[in-house]
PDB file of C-alpha atoms in Angstrom:
ATOM      1  CA  MET V  25       0.000   0.000   0.000  1.00  0.00           C
ATOM      2  CA  ASN V  26       1.393   3.371  -1.020  1.00  0.00           C
ATOM      3  CA  LEU V  27       0.588   6.140   1.449  1.00  0.00           C
ATOM      4  CA  ASN V  28       1.450   9.774   1.140  1.00  0.00           C
ATOM      5  CA  ASN V  29       3.020  11.659   4.030  1.00  0.00           C
ATOM      6  CA  MET V  30      -0.280  13.246   5.088  1.00  0.00           C
ATOM      7  CA  ALA V  31      -1.993   9.846   5.266  1.00  0.00           C
ATOM      8  CA  ARG V  32       0.852   8.378   7.346  1.00  0.00           C
ATOM      9  CA  LYS V  33       0.704  11.323   9.761  1.00  0.00           C
ATOM     10  CA  GLN V  34      -3.053  10.888  10.185  1.00  0.00           C
ATOM     11  CA  ILE V  35      -2.712   7.136  10.744  1.00  0.00           C
ATOM     12  CA  ILE V  36      -0.078   7.685  13.448  1.00  0.00           C
ATOM     13  CA  LYS V  37      -2.106  10.483  15.055  1.00  0.00           C
ATOM     14  CA  THR V  38      -5.196   8.257  15.285  1.00  0.00           C
ATOM     15  CA  PHE V  39      -3.119   5.321  16.509  1.00  0.00           C
ATOM     16  CA  ILE V  40      -1.458   7.351  19.278  1.00  0.00           C
ATOM     17  CA  THR V  41      -4.788   8.929  20.251  1.00  0.00           C
ATOM     18  CA  THR V  42      -6.153   5.422  20.742  1.00  0.00           C
ATOM     19  CA  ILE V  43      -3.234   4.677  23.068  1.00  0.00           C
ATOM     20  CA  SER V  44      -3.991   7.904  24.948  1.00  0.00           C
ATOM     21  CA  ASN V  45      -7.498   6.562  25.600  1.00  0.00           C
ATOM     22  CA  VAL V  46      -5.941   3.528  27.287  1.00  0.00           C
ATOM     23  CA  ALA V  47      -3.806   5.815  29.464  1.00  0.00           C
ATOM     24  CA  SER V  48      -6.779   7.956  30.516  1.00  0.00           C
ATOM     25  CA  GLU V  49      -8.777   6.661  33.474  1.00  0.00           C
ATOM     26  CA  GLU V  50     -11.349   9.388  32.855  1.00  0.00           C
ATOM     27  CA  TYR V  51     -11.881   8.283  29.253  1.00  0.00           C
ATOM     28  CA  ARG V  52     -12.120   4.581  30.055  1.00  0.00           C
ATOM     29  CA  ASP V  53     -14.492   5.105  32.980  1.00  0.00           C
ATOM     30  CA  ARG V  54     -16.700   7.499  31.036  1.00  0.00           C
ATOM     31  CA  VAL V  55     -16.738   5.684  27.692  1.00  0.00           C
ATOM     32  CA  TRP V  56     -15.936   2.018  28.332  1.00  0.00           C
ATOM     33  CA  ILE V  57     -17.813   1.619  31.633  1.00  0.00           C
ATOM     34  CA  GLU V  58     -20.515   4.296  31.712  1.00  0.00           C
ATOM     35  CA  GLY V  59     -21.134   4.393  27.950  1.00  0.00           C
ATOM     36  CA  LYS V  60     -21.183   8.193  27.913  1.00  0.00           C
ATOM     37  CA  GLY V  61     -20.076   9.971  24.772  1.00  0.00           C
ATOM     38  CA  PRO V  62     -19.656  11.714  22.606  1.00  0.00           C
ATOM     39  CA  GLU V  63     -17.209   8.890  21.769  1.00  0.00           C
ATOM     40  CA  CYS V  64     -18.532   5.456  20.968  1.00  0.00           C
ATOM     41  CA  ASP V  65     -15.851   2.971  21.982  1.00  0.00           C
ATOM     42  CA  ASP V  66     -15.209  -0.077  24.133  1.00  0.00           C
ATOM     43  CA  TYR V  67     -12.455  -2.569  24.904  1.00  0.00           C
ATOM     44  CA  ASP V  68     -13.356  -4.836  21.978  1.00  0.00           C
ATOM     45  CA  GLU V  69     -13.204  -1.974  19.495  1.00  0.00           C
ATOM     46  CA  PHE V  70      -9.890  -0.843  20.958  1.00  0.00           C
ATOM     47  CA  ILE V  71      -8.323  -4.296  20.831  1.00  0.00           C
ATOM     48  CA  ASN V  72      -9.444  -4.993  17.268  1.00  0.00           C
ATOM     49  CA  TYR V  73      -8.271  -1.624  15.997  1.00  0.00           C
ATOM     50  CA  PHE V  74      -5.020  -1.639  17.957  1.00  0.00           C
ATOM     51  CA  LEU V  75      -3.896  -5.137  17.021  1.00  0.00           C
ATOM     52  CA  ASP V  76      -4.676  -4.632  13.333  1.00  0.00           C
ATOM     53  CA  GLU V  77      -3.014  -1.232  13.124  1.00  0.00           C
ATOM     54  CA  SER V  78      -0.012  -2.053  15.296  1.00  0.00           C
ATOM     55  CA  GLU V  79       0.886  -4.993  13.093  1.00  0.00           C
ATOM     56  CA  ALA V  80       0.779  -2.863   9.939  1.00  0.00           C
ATOM     57  CA  ILE V  81       2.531   0.148  11.478  1.00  0.00           C
ATOM     58  CA  LEU V  82       5.278  -1.787  13.231  1.00  0.00           C
ATOM     59  CA  LYS V  83       6.152  -3.712  10.083  1.00  0.00           C
ATOM     60  CA  ARG V  84       6.766  -0.413   8.290  1.00  0.00           C
ATOM     61  CA  TYR V  85       7.637   1.827  11.229  1.00  0.00           C
ATOM     62  CA  LYS V  86      10.426   3.701   9.415  1.00  0.00           C
ATOM     63  CA  GLU V  87       7.995   4.739   6.681  1.00  0.00           C
ATOM     64  CA  PHE V  88       5.844   6.276   9.431  1.00  0.00           C
ATOM     65  CA  GLY V  89       8.772   8.281  10.818  1.00  0.00           C
ATOM     66  CA  ILE V  90       8.903   6.251  14.026  1.00  0.00           C
ATOM     67  CA  THR V  91      12.276   6.271  15.774  1.00  0.00           C
ATOM     68  CA  GLU V  92      13.968   3.146  17.136  1.00  0.00           C
ATOM     69  CA  ASP V  93      13.097   4.178  20.720  1.00  0.00           C
ATOM     70  CA  GLN V  94       9.461   4.761  19.793  1.00  0.00           C
ATOM     71  CA  TYR V  95       9.384   1.466  17.904  1.00  0.00           C
ATOM     72  CA  ASN V  96      10.797  -0.478  20.865  1.00  0.00           C
ATOM     73  CA  LEU V  97       8.286   1.088  23.241  1.00  0.00           C
ATOM     74  CA  LEU V  98       5.392   0.382  20.858  1.00  0.00           C
ATOM     75  CA  LYS V  99       6.567  -3.244  20.591  1.00  0.00           C
ATOM     76  CA  LYS V 100       6.617  -3.469  24.396  1.00  0.00           C
ATOM     77  CA  PHE V 101       3.122  -1.971  24.600  1.00  0.00           C
ATOM     78  CA  GLU V 102       1.826  -4.289  21.886  1.00  0.00           C
ATOM     79  CA  LYS V 103       3.257  -7.324  23.706  1.00  0.00           C
ATOM     80  CA  GLU V 104       1.578  -6.305  26.970  1.00  0.00           C
ATOM     81  CA  ILE V 105      -1.746  -5.787  25.169  1.00  0.00           C
ATOM     82  CA  ARG V 106      -1.493  -9.189  23.441  1.00  0.00           C
ATOM     83  CA  ASP V 107      -0.479 -10.925  26.675  1.00  0.00           C
ATOM     84  CA  PHE V 108      -3.372  -9.290  28.523  1.00  0.00           C
ATOM     85  CA  HIS V 109      -5.851 -10.121  25.792  1.00  0.00           C
ATOM     86  CA  ASP V 110      -4.736 -13.768  25.833  1.00  0.00           C
ATOM     87  CA  LEU V 111      -5.011 -14.212  29.619  1.00  0.00           C
ATOM     88  CA  PRO V 112      -7.137 -17.320  30.130  1.00  0.00           C
ATOM     89  CA  ASN V 113      -8.980 -16.232  33.276  1.00  0.00           C
ATOM     90  CA  LYS V 114      -9.351 -12.503  32.813  1.00  0.00           C
ATOM     91  CA  SER V 115     -12.695 -10.867  33.282  1.00  0.00           C
ATOM     92  CA  TYR V 116     -14.325  -9.433  30.180  1.00  0.00           C
ATOM     93  CA  PHE V 117     -15.956  -6.682  32.211  1.00  0.00           C
ATOM     94  CA  PRO V 118     -13.978  -3.426  32.120  1.00  0.00           C
ATOM     95  CA  VAL V 119     -15.202  -2.441  35.564  1.00  0.00           C
ATOM     96  CA  VAL V 120     -13.266  -5.483  36.833  1.00  0.00           C
ATOM     97  CA  PHE V 121     -10.230  -5.840  34.564  1.00  0.00           C
ATOM     98  CA  LEU V 122      -9.339  -2.144  34.558  1.00  0.00           C
ATOM     99  CA  LYS V 123      -8.408  -2.550  38.231  1.00  0.00           C
ATOM    100  CA  SER V 124      -6.057  -5.476  37.592  1.00  0.00           C
ATOM    101  CA  PHE V 125      -2.301  -5.360  38.051  1.00  0.00           C
ATOM    102  CA  GLU V 126      -1.854  -6.307  34.379  1.00  0.00           C
ATOM    103  CA  TRP V 127      -3.987  -3.384  33.193  1.00  0.00           C
ATOM    104  CA  LYS V 128      -2.168  -0.934  35.464  1.00  0.00           C
ATOM    105  CA  LYS V 129       1.081  -2.042  33.814  1.00  0.00           C
ATOM    106  CA  ILE V 130      -0.487  -1.418  30.391  1.00  0.00           C
ATOM    107  CA  MET V 131      -1.534   2.084  31.498  1.00  0.00           C
ATOM    108  CA  GLU V 132       2.003   2.906  32.608  1.00  0.00           C
ATOM    109  CA  ILE V 133       3.505   1.768  29.310  1.00  0.00           C
ATOM    110  CA  ALA V 134       0.809   3.713  27.431  1.00  0.00           C
ATOM    111  CA  LYS V 135       1.886   6.850  29.298  1.00  0.00           C
ATOM    112  CA  GLU V 136       5.513   6.169  28.324  1.00  0.00           C
ATOM    113  CA  VAL V 137       4.443   5.819  24.679  1.00  0.00           C
ATOM    114  CA  LEU V 138       2.646   9.170  24.850  1.00  0.00           C
ATOM    115  CA  LYS V 139       5.762  10.837  26.272  1.00  0.00           C
ATOM    116  CA  THR V 140       8.068   9.418  23.605  1.00  0.00           C
ATOM    117  CA  PHE V 141       5.693  10.638  20.862  1.00  0.00           C
ATOM    118  CA  HIS V 142       5.321  14.051  22.591  1.00  0.00           C
ATOM    119  CA  TYR V 143       1.544  13.543  22.534  1.00  0.00           C
ATOM    120  CA  LYS V 144      -0.704  16.392  23.624  1.00  0.00           C
ATOM    121  CA  ASN V 145      -4.500  16.387  23.527  1.00  0.00           C
TER     122      ASN V 145
END
């Protein structure tokens, strides 16, 4: 797939914004648990989007202007997300799993990702 620079920038912006939603307790509580908008999102939508996009972006990270440090941190974040998603006994209810040790670790890595990408809302 041939993407122009503007398309790549928009893809990365959307991808990093999705990670910022994981890092935000306010967002997750409001949107994932309470179902309040204006966003329409949940864990399943996040996981499907993130896993699809991360695979495509990480394969071609240099084309997206991602540095080695950013790449390594994204790989770490992706691994934690995959490991969490594959946990055999995890609850599928956000009100429960968002309090887990594993999810807190994911939140911390998400915050590191946001710092390395100099993300601002």
